[in-house]
Amino acid sequence: MFTTRRIAARLSRHTSLTTRTFTTTPIPAMRAYYYDNVEGVDQRAPHDSGRPVPPATLTSLGLHTFTLPSLSDVNALAEERSYKNRDEITVSPEGLGDAYESKIKTFFHEHLHEDEEIRYVRDGAGYFDVRSEGDEWVRIRLEKDDLLIMPAGSYHRFTTDENNYIKAMRLFKDEPKWTPLNRGADTDSNEHRRKYLETRTSSKGGDVAAA
Protein backbone atom coordinates (compact mmCIF):
# COMPACT_ATOMS: atom_id res chain seq x y z
CA MET A 1 0.00 0.00 0.00
CA PHE A 2 1.04 3.62 -0.34
CA THR A 3 2.19 5.51 2.71
CA THR A 4 -0.86 6.89 4.51
CA ARG A 5 -1.13 9.19 7.51
CA ARG A 6 -4.57 9.71 9.00
CA ILE A 7 -5.42 13.21 10.18
CA ALA A 8 -8.29 14.15 12.46
CA ALA A 9 -10.75 16.12 10.40
CA ARG A 10 -13.75 16.84 12.57
CA LEU A 11 -13.97 20.54 11.82
CA SER A 12 -15.57 23.16 14.01
CA ARG A 13 -19.03 24.19 12.84
CA HIS A 14 -18.58 27.94 13.26
CA THR A 15 -16.50 28.46 10.09
CA SER A 16 -18.29 28.73 6.75
CA LEU A 17 -17.36 29.96 3.30
CA THR A 18 -20.56 32.01 3.34
CA THR A 19 -19.01 34.25 5.99
CA ARG A 20 -15.30 33.67 5.43
CA THR A 21 -13.28 34.70 2.38
CA PHE A 22 -10.58 32.12 1.67
CA THR A 23 -7.56 32.81 -0.48
CA THR A 24 -7.53 31.30 -3.96
CA THR A 25 -5.00 32.04 -6.64
CA PRO A 26 -6.53 31.79 -10.11
CA ILE A 27 -3.32 33.05 -11.75
CA PRO A 28 -1.26 31.10 -12.45
CA ALA A 29 -3.97 28.50 -12.96
CA MET A 30 -3.38 24.77 -13.14
CA ARG A 31 -2.04 23.81 -16.54
CA ALA A 32 -4.58 21.82 -18.56
CA TYR A 33 -4.24 20.57 -22.11
CA TYR A 34 -5.32 17.73 -24.37
CA TYR A 35 -3.23 14.57 -23.95
CA ASP A 36 -1.21 13.73 -27.07
CA ASN A 37 -1.83 9.93 -27.05
CA VAL A 38 1.71 9.25 -28.37
CA GLU A 39 2.40 5.52 -28.10
CA GLY A 40 5.53 4.15 -26.47
CA VAL A 41 6.10 7.15 -24.18
CA ASP A 42 5.91 6.67 -20.42
CA GLN A 43 2.66 7.85 -18.79
CA ARG A 44 4.70 10.16 -16.51
CA ALA A 45 5.97 12.26 -19.43
CA PRO A 46 4.05 15.53 -20.01
CA HIS A 47 2.24 14.26 -23.14
CA ASP A 48 1.48 17.87 -24.04
CA SER A 49 -0.30 18.09 -27.40
CA GLY A 50 0.13 21.87 -27.52
CA ARG A 51 -3.65 22.28 -27.35
CA PRO A 52 -4.46 24.13 -24.12
CA VAL A 53 -7.74 23.60 -22.28
CA PRO A 54 -9.27 26.76 -20.75
CA PRO A 55 -10.68 26.85 -17.21
CA ALA A 56 -14.22 27.16 -18.60
CA THR A 57 -13.89 23.71 -20.15
CA LEU A 58 -12.85 22.21 -16.82
CA THR A 59 -15.88 23.84 -15.21
CA SER A 60 -18.14 22.41 -17.92
CA LEU A 61 -16.87 18.93 -16.97
CA GLY A 62 -17.91 19.51 -13.36
CA LEU A 63 -14.39 20.01 -12.06
CA HIS A 64 -13.46 22.50 -9.32
CA THR A 65 -9.90 23.81 -9.18
CA PHE A 66 -8.25 25.90 -6.46
CA THR A 67 -4.81 27.02 -5.38
CA LEU A 68 -4.84 27.16 -1.57
CA PRO A 69 -1.52 28.09 0.07
CA SER A 70 -3.01 28.01 3.56
CA LEU A 71 -4.34 24.93 5.34
CA SER A 72 -6.98 27.15 6.93
CA ASP A 73 -8.34 27.77 3.43
CA VAL A 74 -8.56 24.02 2.88
CA ASN A 75 -10.40 23.69 6.19
CA ALA A 76 -12.88 26.38 5.16
CA LEU A 77 -13.53 24.66 1.84
CA ALA A 78 -13.93 21.32 3.60
CA GLU A 79 -16.42 22.87 6.02
CA GLU A 80 -18.47 24.35 3.21
CA ARG A 81 -18.59 21.07 1.23
CA SER A 82 -19.04 18.77 4.26
CA TYR A 83 -15.73 16.93 3.96
CA LYS A 84 -15.53 15.43 7.43
CA ASN A 85 -12.48 13.18 7.12
CA ARG A 86 -9.09 13.22 5.46
CA ASP A 87 -5.79 11.43 5.22
CA GLU A 88 -2.44 11.99 3.54
CA ILE A 89 -0.73 9.76 1.01
CA THR A 90 2.80 9.71 -0.36
CA VAL A 91 3.29 8.03 -3.71
CA SER A 92 6.98 7.46 -4.42
CA PRO A 93 9.49 4.63 -4.90
CA GLU A 94 10.79 5.30 -1.38
CA GLY A 95 7.32 4.93 0.11
CA LEU A 96 6.15 1.99 -1.99
CA GLY A 97 9.36 0.14 -2.73
CA ASP A 98 9.05 -2.57 -5.37
CA ALA A 99 5.27 -2.02 -5.57
CA TYR A 100 5.64 1.53 -6.91
CA GLU A 101 5.60 0.76 -10.64
CA SER A 102 2.62 -1.58 -10.42
CA LYS A 103 0.74 0.84 -8.19
CA ILE A 104 1.02 3.81 -10.55
CA LYS A 105 -0.07 1.57 -13.43
CA THR A 106 -3.15 0.69 -11.37
CA PHE A 107 -3.87 4.38 -10.78
CA PHE A 108 -3.55 4.94 -14.54
CA HIS A 109 -6.39 2.57 -15.44
CA GLU A 110 -9.42 4.58 -16.55
CA HIS A 111 -12.00 4.47 -13.79
CA LEU A 112 -14.70 6.31 -11.89
CA HIS A 113 -15.74 6.60 -8.26
CA GLU A 114 -19.18 6.72 -6.70
CA ASP A 115 -18.05 9.65 -4.53
CA GLU A 116 -16.29 12.90 -5.27
CA GLU A 117 -12.52 12.60 -5.49
CA ILE A 118 -10.67 15.46 -3.79
CA ARG A 119 -6.91 15.88 -3.86
CA TYR A 120 -4.85 18.66 -2.27
CA VAL A 121 -1.15 18.53 -3.15
CA ARG A 122 1.15 19.16 -0.19
CA ASP A 123 4.40 18.50 -2.07
CA GLY A 124 5.61 17.16 -5.42
CA ALA A 125 3.42 16.99 -8.50
CA GLY A 126 1.32 14.71 -10.67
CA TYR A 127 -1.24 14.52 -13.46
CA PHE A 128 -4.95 13.80 -13.47
CA ASP A 129 -6.42 12.92 -16.87
CA VAL A 130 -10.19 13.39 -17.25
CA ARG A 131 -12.44 12.56 -20.19
CA SER A 132 -13.73 15.49 -22.23
CA GLU A 133 -17.20 15.66 -23.75
CA GLY A 134 -15.71 14.27 -26.97
CA ASP A 135 -14.06 11.40 -25.05
CA GLU A 136 -10.57 12.90 -25.39
CA TRP A 137 -8.19 12.96 -22.46
CA VAL A 138 -7.67 16.33 -20.78
CA ARG A 139 -4.45 16.34 -18.74
CA ILE A 140 -4.31 18.56 -15.64
CA ARG A 141 -1.02 19.16 -13.85
CA LEU A 142 -1.26 19.52 -10.08
CA GLU A 143 1.57 21.03 -8.05
CA LYS A 144 2.03 22.10 -4.42
CA ASP A 145 -1.03 23.92 -2.99
CA ASP A 146 -3.31 22.88 -5.88
CA LEU A 147 -6.66 21.31 -4.99
CA LEU A 148 -8.84 19.44 -7.49
CA ILE A 149 -12.39 18.19 -6.99
CA MET A 150 -13.71 15.63 -9.48
CA PRO A 151 -17.41 14.72 -9.42
CA ALA A 152 -18.70 11.21 -8.81
CA GLY A 153 -19.23 9.32 -12.04
CA SER A 154 -16.51 11.11 -14.04
CA TYR A 155 -13.94 8.97 -15.87
CA HIS A 156 -10.36 9.79 -14.99
CA ARG A 157 -6.91 8.39 -14.17
CA PHE A 158 -3.81 9.53 -12.29
CA THR A 159 -0.03 9.35 -12.56
CA THR A 160 2.96 10.90 -10.91
CA ASP A 161 5.24 12.97 -13.15
CA GLU A 162 8.83 12.11 -14.08
CA ASN A 163 10.05 13.09 -10.59
CA ASN A 164 8.12 10.10 -9.18
CA TYR A 165 6.95 11.86 -6.05
CA ILE A 166 3.73 13.36 -4.77
CA LYS A 167 2.38 13.94 -1.28
CA ALA A 168 -1.32 14.71 -1.23
CA MET A 169 -4.21 15.11 1.14
CA ARG A 170 -7.39 13.19 0.34
CA LEU A 171 -10.66 14.58 1.67
CA PHE A 172 -13.88 12.61 2.16
CA LYS A 173 -17.48 13.26 3.13
CA ASP A 174 -17.58 9.94 4.97
CA GLU A 175 -14.97 7.41 6.07
CA PRO A 176 -11.78 7.42 3.96
CA LYS A 177 -11.97 4.98 1.07
CA TRP A 178 -10.71 4.67 -2.49
CA THR A 179 -12.81 2.32 -4.61
CA PRO A 180 -12.06 2.57 -8.35
CA LEU A 181 -14.51 1.09 -10.85
CA ASN A 182 -12.65 0.48 -14.10
CA ARG A 183 -14.41 1.61 -17.26
CA GLY A 184 -16.63 -0.96 -18.94
CA ALA A 185 -20.24 -1.74 -19.77
CA ASP A 186 -21.14 -1.89 -16.08
CA THR A 187 -19.69 1.53 -15.28
CA ASP A 188 -21.25 3.08 -18.40
CA SER A 189 -24.65 2.16 -16.92
CA ASN A 190 -23.66 2.91 -13.32
CA GLU A 191 -26.18 5.12 -11.49
CA HIS A 192 -23.52 7.68 -10.56
CA ARG A 193 -22.27 7.77 -14.13
CA ARG A 194 -25.80 8.39 -15.43
CA LYS A 195 -26.32 11.19 -12.90
CA TYR A 196 -23.03 12.77 -13.89
CA LEU A 197 -23.99 12.80 -17.57
CA GLU A 198 -27.47 14.15 -16.76
CA THR A 199 -25.89 16.98 -14.76
CA ARG A 200 -23.53 17.84 -17.59
CA THR A 201 -26.40 17.79 -20.11
CA SER A 202 -28.49 20.06 -17.90
CA SER A 203 -25.63 22.51 -17.37
CA LYS A 204 -24.91 22.68 -21.11
CA GLY A 205 -28.55 22.77 -22.18
CA GLY A 206 -28.03 19.92 -24.62
CA ASP A 207 -26.47 16.51 -25.19
CA VAL A 208 -23.18 15.39 -23.72
CA ALA A 209 -21.37 12.95 -25.94
CA ALA A 210 -19.03 11.02 -23.67
CA ALA A 211 -17.68 13.12 -20.83
PDB file of C-alpha atoms in Angstrom:
ATOM      1  CA  MET A   1       0.000   0.000   0.000  1.00  0.00           C
ATOM      2  CA  PHE A   2       1.040   3.616  -0.344  1.00  0.00           C
ATOM      3  CA  THR A   3       2.187   5.508   2.707  1.00  0.00           C
ATOM      4  CA  THR A   4      -0.857   6.885   4.509  1.00  0.00           C
ATOM      5  CA  ARG A   5      -1.129   9.195   7.508  1.00  0.00           C
ATOM      6  CA  ARG A   6      -4.565   9.711   9.000  1.00  0.00           C
ATOM      7  CA  ILE A   7      -5.424  13.214  10.180  1.00  0.00           C
ATOM      8  CA  ALA A   8      -8.293  14.148  12.463  1.00  0.00           C
ATOM      9  CA  ALA A   9     -10.752  16.116  10.401  1.00  0.00           C
ATOM     10  CA  ARG A  10     -13.748  16.839  12.574  1.00  0.00           C
ATOM     11  CA  LEU A  11     -13.973  20.544  11.824  1.00  0.00           C
ATOM     12  CA  SER A  12     -15.573  23.163  14.012  1.00  0.00           C
ATOM     13  CA  ARG A  13     -19.027  24.189  12.838  1.00  0.00           C
ATOM     14  CA  HIS A  14     -18.584  27.944  13.257  1.00  0.00           C
ATOM     15  CA  THR A  15     -16.497  28.460  10.091  1.00  0.00           C
ATOM     16  CA  SER A  16     -18.288  28.733   6.754  1.00  0.00           C
ATOM     17  CA  LEU A  17     -17.363  29.958   3.303  1.00  0.00           C
ATOM     18  CA  THR A  18     -20.559  32.006   3.335  1.00  0.00           C
ATOM     19  CA  THR A  19     -19.007  34.251   5.991  1.00  0.00           C
ATOM     20  CA  ARG A  20     -15.301  33.670   5.427  1.00  0.00           C
ATOM     21  CA  THR A  21     -13.279  34.702   2.384  1.00  0.00           C
ATOM     22  CA  PHE A  22     -10.576  32.118   1.668  1.00  0.00           C
ATOM     23  CA  THR A  23      -7.558  32.813  -0.483  1.00  0.00           C
ATOM     24  CA  THR A  24      -7.534  31.296  -3.961  1.00  0.00           C
ATOM     25  CA  THR A  25      -5.003  32.036  -6.638  1.00  0.00           C
ATOM     26  CA  PRO A  26      -6.534  31.793 -10.109  1.00  0.00           C
ATOM     27  CA  ILE A  27      -3.317  33.051 -11.750  1.00  0.00           C
ATOM     28  CA  PRO A  28      -1.260  31.097 -12.448  1.00  0.00           C
ATOM     29  CA  ALA A  29      -3.973  28.496 -12.963  1.00  0.00           C
ATOM     30  CA  MET A  30      -3.380  24.768 -13.143  1.00  0.00           C
ATOM     31  CA  ARG A  31      -2.039  23.805 -16.543  1.00  0.00           C
ATOM     32  CA  ALA A  32      -4.576  21.822 -18.557  1.00  0.00           C
ATOM     33  CA  TYR A  33      -4.243  20.572 -22.110  1.00  0.00           C
ATOM     34  CA  TYR A  34      -5.316  17.728 -24.369  1.00  0.00           C
ATOM     35  CA  TYR A  35      -3.228  14.569 -23.953  1.00  0.00           C
ATOM     36  CA  ASP A  36      -1.208  13.729 -27.070  1.00  0.00           C
ATOM     37  CA  ASN A  37      -1.827   9.931 -27.054  1.00  0.00           C
ATOM     38  CA  VAL A  38       1.705   9.254 -28.369  1.00  0.00           C
ATOM     39  CA  GLU A  39       2.403   5.516 -28.102  1.00  0.00           C
ATOM     40  CA  GLY A  40       5.533   4.149 -26.465  1.00  0.00           C
ATOM     41  CA  VAL A  41       6.096   7.154 -24.182  1.00  0.00           C
ATOM     42  CA  ASP A  42       5.905   6.672 -20.424  1.00  0.00           C
ATOM     43  CA  GLN A  43       2.662   7.848 -18.785  1.00  0.00           C
ATOM     44  CA  ARG A  44       4.701  10.156 -16.514  1.00  0.00           C
ATOM     45  CA  ALA A  45       5.968  12.264 -19.428  1.00  0.00           C
ATOM     46  CA  PRO A  46       4.050  15.532 -20.015  1.00  0.00           C
ATOM     47  CA  HIS A  47       2.237  14.260 -23.143  1.00  0.00           C
ATOM     48  CA  ASP A  48       1.477  17.875 -24.039  1.00  0.00           C
ATOM     49  CA  SER A  49      -0.305  18.093 -27.395  1.00  0.00           C
ATOM     50  CA  GLY A  50       0.134  21.866 -27.520  1.00  0.00           C
ATOM     51  CA  ARG A  51      -3.654  22.278 -27.354  1.00  0.00           C
ATOM     52  CA  PRO A  52      -4.457  24.131 -24.116  1.00  0.00           C
ATOM     53  CA  VAL A  53      -7.742  23.598 -22.283  1.00  0.00           C
ATOM     54  CA  PRO A  54      -9.265  26.762 -20.754  1.00  0.00           C
ATOM     55  CA  PRO A  55     -10.678  26.850 -17.209  1.00  0.00           C
ATOM     56  CA  ALA A  56     -14.223  27.159 -18.602  1.00  0.00           C
ATOM     57  CA  THR A  57     -13.892  23.710 -20.146  1.00  0.00           C
ATOM     58  CA  LEU A  58     -12.850  22.207 -16.815  1.00  0.00           C
ATOM     59  CA  THR A  59     -15.881  23.844 -15.212  1.00  0.00           C
ATOM     60  CA  SER A  60     -18.143  22.405 -17.916  1.00  0.00           C
ATOM     61  CA  LEU A  61     -16.872  18.935 -16.971  1.00  0.00           C
ATOM     62  CA  GLY A  62     -17.912  19.511 -13.357  1.00  0.00           C
ATOM     63  CA  LEU A  63     -14.387  20.011 -12.057  1.00  0.00           C
ATOM     64  CA  HIS A  64     -13.464  22.502  -9.325  1.00  0.00           C
ATOM     65  CA  THR A  65      -9.895  23.810  -9.182  1.00  0.00           C
ATOM     66  CA  PHE A  66      -8.254  25.902  -6.461  1.00  0.00           C
ATOM     67  CA  THR A  67      -4.813  27.016  -5.383  1.00  0.00           C
ATOM     68  CA  LEU A  68      -4.837  27.159  -1.570  1.00  0.00           C
ATOM     69  CA  PRO A  69      -1.520  28.087   0.065  1.00  0.00           C
ATOM     70  CA  SER A  70      -3.007  28.008   3.565  1.00  0.00           C
ATOM     71  CA  LEU A  71      -4.339  24.931   5.341  1.00  0.00           C
ATOM     72  CA  SER A  72      -6.975  27.149   6.933  1.00  0.00           C
ATOM     73  CA  ASP A  73      -8.341  27.773   3.435  1.00  0.00           C
ATOM     74  CA  VAL A  74      -8.558  24.022   2.883  1.00  0.00           C
ATOM     75  CA  ASN A  75     -10.395  23.685   6.190  1.00  0.00           C
ATOM     76  CA  ALA A  76     -12.882  26.379   5.161  1.00  0.00           C
ATOM     77  CA  LEU A  77     -13.527  24.663   1.839  1.00  0.00           C
ATOM     78  CA  ALA A  78     -13.932  21.321   3.601  1.00  0.00           C
ATOM     79  CA  GLU A  79     -16.424  22.866   6.022  1.00  0.00           C
ATOM     80  CA  GLU A  80     -18.474  24.347   3.211  1.00  0.00           C
ATOM     81  CA  ARG A  81     -18.588  21.068   1.234  1.00  0.00           C
ATOM     82  CA  SER A  82     -19.036  18.775   4.258  1.00  0.00           C
ATOM     83  CA  TYR A  83     -15.726  16.935   3.959  1.00  0.00           C
ATOM     84  CA  LYS A  84     -15.532  15.433   7.433  1.00  0.00           C
ATOM     85  CA  ASN A  85     -12.481  13.182   7.115  1.00  0.00           C
ATOM     86  CA  ARG A  86      -9.095  13.224   5.459  1.00  0.00           C
ATOM     87  CA  ASP A  87      -5.790  11.432   5.224  1.00  0.00           C
ATOM     88  CA  GLU A  88      -2.437  11.992   3.543  1.00  0.00           C
ATOM     89  CA  ILE A  89      -0.733   9.755   1.007  1.00  0.00           C
ATOM     90  CA  THR A  90       2.799   9.709  -0.356  1.00  0.00           C
ATOM     91  CA  VAL A  91       3.287   8.026  -3.707  1.00  0.00           C
ATOM     92  CA  SER A  92       6.978   7.464  -4.417  1.00  0.00           C
ATOM     93  CA  PRO A  93       9.488   4.635  -4.898  1.00  0.00           C
ATOM     94  CA  GLU A  94      10.795   5.300  -1.380  1.00  0.00           C
ATOM     95  CA  GLY A  95       7.318   4.928   0.114  1.00  0.00           C
ATOM     96  CA  LEU A  96       6.152   1.995  -1.988  1.00  0.00           C
ATOM     97  CA  GLY A  97       9.356   0.140  -2.732  1.00  0.00           C
ATOM     98  CA  ASP A  98       9.047  -2.570  -5.375  1.00  0.00           C
ATOM     99  CA  ALA A  99       5.275  -2.020  -5.571  1.00  0.00           C
ATOM    100  CA  TYR A 100       5.640   1.533  -6.913  1.00  0.00           C
ATOM    101  CA  GLU A 101       5.599   0.765 -10.636  1.00  0.00           C
ATOM    102  CA  SER A 102       2.616  -1.577 -10.421  1.00  0.00           C
ATOM    103  CA  LYS A 103       0.736   0.844  -8.187  1.00  0.00           C
ATOM    104  CA  ILE A 104       1.015   3.811 -10.547  1.00  0.00           C
ATOM    105  CA  LYS A 105      -0.072   1.572 -13.432  1.00  0.00           C
ATOM    106  CA  THR A 106      -3.151   0.692 -11.370  1.00  0.00           C
ATOM    107  CA  PHE A 107      -3.871   4.382 -10.777  1.00  0.00           C
ATOM    108  CA  PHE A 108      -3.546   4.941 -14.543  1.00  0.00           C
ATOM    109  CA  HIS A 109      -6.388   2.572 -15.444  1.00  0.00           C
ATOM    110  CA  GLU A 110      -9.416   4.579 -16.553  1.00  0.00           C
ATOM    111  CA  HIS A 111     -12.004   4.468 -13.792  1.00  0.00           C
ATOM    112  CA  LEU A 112     -14.701   6.306 -11.889  1.00  0.00           C
ATOM    113  CA  HIS A 113     -15.743   6.601  -8.260  1.00  0.00           C
ATOM    114  CA  GLU A 114     -19.180   6.722  -6.702  1.00  0.00           C
ATOM    115  CA  ASP A 115     -18.046   9.647  -4.528  1.00  0.00           C
ATOM    116  CA  GLU A 116     -16.294  12.898  -5.274  1.00  0.00           C
ATOM    117  CA  GLU A 117     -12.524  12.600  -5.491  1.00  0.00           C
ATOM    118  CA  ILE A 118     -10.671  15.458  -3.791  1.00  0.00           C
ATOM    119  CA  ARG A 119      -6.905  15.876  -3.856  1.00  0.00           C
ATOM    120  CA  TYR A 120      -4.848  18.657  -2.270  1.00  0.00           C
ATOM    121  CA  VAL A 121      -1.151  18.533  -3.149  1.00  0.00           C
ATOM    122  CA  ARG A 122       1.148  19.163  -0.187  1.00  0.00           C
ATOM    123  CA  ASP A 123       4.396  18.497  -2.074  1.00  0.00           C
ATOM    124  CA  GLY A 124       5.609  17.160  -5.416  1.00  0.00           C
ATOM    125  CA  ALA A 125       3.417  16.989  -8.502  1.00  0.00           C
ATOM    126  CA  GLY A 126       1.322  14.709 -10.670  1.00  0.00           C
ATOM    127  CA  TYR A 127      -1.235  14.519 -13.460  1.00  0.00           C
ATOM    128  CA  PHE A 128      -4.950  13.799 -13.473  1.00  0.00           C
ATOM    129  CA  ASP A 129      -6.419  12.922 -16.868  1.00  0.00           C
ATOM    130  CA  VAL A 130     -10.186  13.387 -17.252  1.00  0.00           C
ATOM    131  CA  ARG A 131     -12.438  12.562 -20.190  1.00  0.00           C
ATOM    132  CA  SER A 132     -13.734  15.491 -22.231  1.00  0.00           C
ATOM    133  CA  GLU A 133     -17.201  15.658 -23.752  1.00  0.00           C
ATOM    134  CA  GLY A 134     -15.706  14.268 -26.970  1.00  0.00           C
ATOM    135  CA  ASP A 135     -14.058  11.399 -25.047  1.00  0.00           C
ATOM    136  CA  GLU A 136     -10.573  12.903 -25.388  1.00  0.00           C
ATOM    137  CA  TRP A 137      -8.187  12.958 -22.464  1.00  0.00           C
ATOM    138  CA  VAL A 138      -7.666  16.326 -20.778  1.00  0.00           C
ATOM    139  CA  ARG A 139      -4.453  16.340 -18.737  1.00  0.00           C
ATOM    140  CA  ILE A 140      -4.314  18.562 -15.635  1.00  0.00           C
ATOM    141  CA  ARG A 141      -1.020  19.155 -13.852  1.00  0.00           C
ATOM    142  CA  LEU A 142      -1.259  19.523 -10.078  1.00  0.00           C
ATOM    143  CA  GLU A 143       1.575  21.029  -8.051  1.00  0.00           C
ATOM    144  CA  LYS A 144       2.034  22.096  -4.425  1.00  0.00           C
ATOM    145  CA  ASP A 145      -1.035  23.915  -2.989  1.00  0.00           C
ATOM    146  CA  ASP A 146      -3.307  22.876  -5.885  1.00  0.00           C
ATOM    147  CA  LEU A 147      -6.656  21.312  -4.987  1.00  0.00           C
ATOM    148  CA  LEU A 148      -8.836  19.443  -7.490  1.00  0.00           C
ATOM    149  CA  ILE A 149     -12.390  18.188  -6.990  1.00  0.00           C
ATOM    150  CA  MET A 150     -13.714  15.632  -9.477  1.00  0.00           C
ATOM    151  CA  PRO A 151     -17.409  14.717  -9.423  1.00  0.00           C
ATOM    152  CA  ALA A 152     -18.701  11.211  -8.807  1.00  0.00           C
ATOM    153  CA  GLY A 153     -19.227   9.323 -12.043  1.00  0.00           C
ATOM    154  CA  SER A 154     -16.508  11.108 -14.038  1.00  0.00           C
ATOM    155  CA  TYR A 155     -13.940   8.971 -15.869  1.00  0.00           C
ATOM    156  CA  HIS A 156     -10.356   9.790 -14.993  1.00  0.00           C
ATOM    157  CA  ARG A 157      -6.909   8.388 -14.167  1.00  0.00           C
ATOM    158  CA  PHE A 158      -3.806   9.533 -12.288  1.00  0.00           C
ATOM    159  CA  THR A 159      -0.033   9.345 -12.560  1.00  0.00           C
ATOM    160  CA  THR A 160       2.961  10.898 -10.913  1.00  0.00           C
ATOM    161  CA  ASP A 161       5.244  12.975 -13.147  1.00  0.00           C
ATOM    162  CA  GLU A 162       8.831  12.111 -14.082  1.00  0.00           C
ATOM    163  CA  ASN A 163      10.051  13.086 -10.591  1.00  0.00           C
ATOM    164  CA  ASN A 164       8.123  10.102  -9.178  1.00  0.00           C
ATOM    165  CA  TYR A 165       6.948  11.860  -6.047  1.00  0.00           C
ATOM    166  CA  ILE A 166       3.732  13.362  -4.775  1.00  0.00           C
ATOM    167  CA  LYS A 167       2.381  13.941  -1.284  1.00  0.00           C
ATOM    168  CA  ALA A 168      -1.323  14.708  -1.232  1.00  0.00           C
ATOM    169  CA  MET A 169      -4.212  15.114   1.145  1.00  0.00           C
ATOM    170  CA  ARG A 170      -7.386  13.187   0.340  1.00  0.00           C
ATOM    171  CA  LEU A 171     -10.662  14.581   1.669  1.00  0.00           C
ATOM    172  CA  PHE A 172     -13.879  12.607   2.162  1.00  0.00           C
ATOM    173  CA  LYS A 173     -17.477  13.256   3.134  1.00  0.00           C
ATOM    174  CA  ASP A 174     -17.582   9.937   4.965  1.00  0.00           C
ATOM    175  CA  GLU A 175     -14.966   7.413   6.068  1.00  0.00           C
ATOM    176  CA  PRO A 176     -11.780   7.424   3.960  1.00  0.00           C
ATOM    177  CA  LYS A 177     -11.971   4.978   1.069  1.00  0.00           C
ATOM    178  CA  TRP A 178     -10.711   4.665  -2.488  1.00  0.00           C
ATOM    179  CA  THR A 179     -12.807   2.315  -4.608  1.00  0.00           C
ATOM    180  CA  PRO A 180     -12.058   2.568  -8.350  1.00  0.00           C
ATOM    181  CA  LEU A 181     -14.508   1.091 -10.847  1.00  0.00           C
ATOM    182  CA  ASN A 182     -12.647   0.481 -14.103  1.00  0.00           C
ATOM    183  CA  ARG A 183     -14.414   1.614 -17.261  1.00  0.00           C
ATOM    184  CA  GLY A 184     -16.631  -0.963 -18.941  1.00  0.00           C
ATOM    185  CA  ALA A 185     -20.245  -1.741 -19.771  1.00  0.00           C
ATOM    186  CA  ASP A 186     -21.141  -1.893 -16.077  1.00  0.00           C
ATOM    187  CA  THR A 187     -19.692   1.530 -15.281  1.00  0.00           C
ATOM    188  CA  ASP A 188     -21.245   3.075 -18.395  1.00  0.00           C
ATOM    189  CA  SER A 189     -24.647   2.161 -16.922  1.00  0.00           C
ATOM    190  CA  ASN A 190     -23.663   2.907 -13.316  1.00  0.00           C
ATOM    191  CA  GLU A 191     -26.183   5.124 -11.493  1.00  0.00           C
ATOM    192  CA  HIS A 192     -23.523   7.683 -10.559  1.00  0.00           C
ATOM    193  CA  ARG A 193     -22.271   7.768 -14.133  1.00  0.00           C
ATOM    194  CA  ARG A 194     -25.797   8.395 -15.429  1.00  0.00           C
ATOM    195  CA  LYS A 195     -26.324  11.189 -12.903  1.00  0.00           C
ATOM    196  CA  TYR A 196     -23.027  12.769 -13.885  1.00  0.00           C
ATOM    197  CA  LEU A 197     -23.995  12.797 -17.573  1.00  0.00           C
ATOM    198  CA  GLU A 198     -27.466  14.152 -16.757  1.00  0.00           C
ATOM    199  CA  THR A 199     -25.889  16.981 -14.757  1.00  0.00           C
ATOM    200  CA  ARG A 200     -23.527  17.838 -17.594  1.00  0.00           C
ATOM    201  CA  THR A 201     -26.397  17.791 -20.111  1.00  0.00           C
ATOM    202  CA  SER A 202     -28.485  20.055 -17.896  1.00  0.00           C
ATOM    203  CA  SER A 203     -25.632  22.514 -17.372  1.00  0.00           C
ATOM    204  CA  LYS A 204     -24.910  22.682 -21.106  1.00  0.00           C
ATOM    205  CA  GLY A 205     -28.549  22.769 -22.177  1.00  0.00           C
ATOM    206  CA  GLY A 206     -28.029  19.918 -24.620  1.00  0.00           C
ATOM    207  CA  ASP A 207     -26.466  16.512 -25.186  1.00  0.00           C
ATOM    208  CA  VAL A 208     -23.182  15.393 -23.721  1.00  0.00           C
ATOM    209  CA  ALA A 209     -21.366  12.950 -25.938  1.00  0.00           C
ATOM    210  CA  ALA A 210     -19.029  11.018 -23.666  1.00  0.00           C
ATOM    211  CA  ALA A 211     -17.676  13.124 -20.832  1.00  0.00           C
TER     212      ALA A 211
END
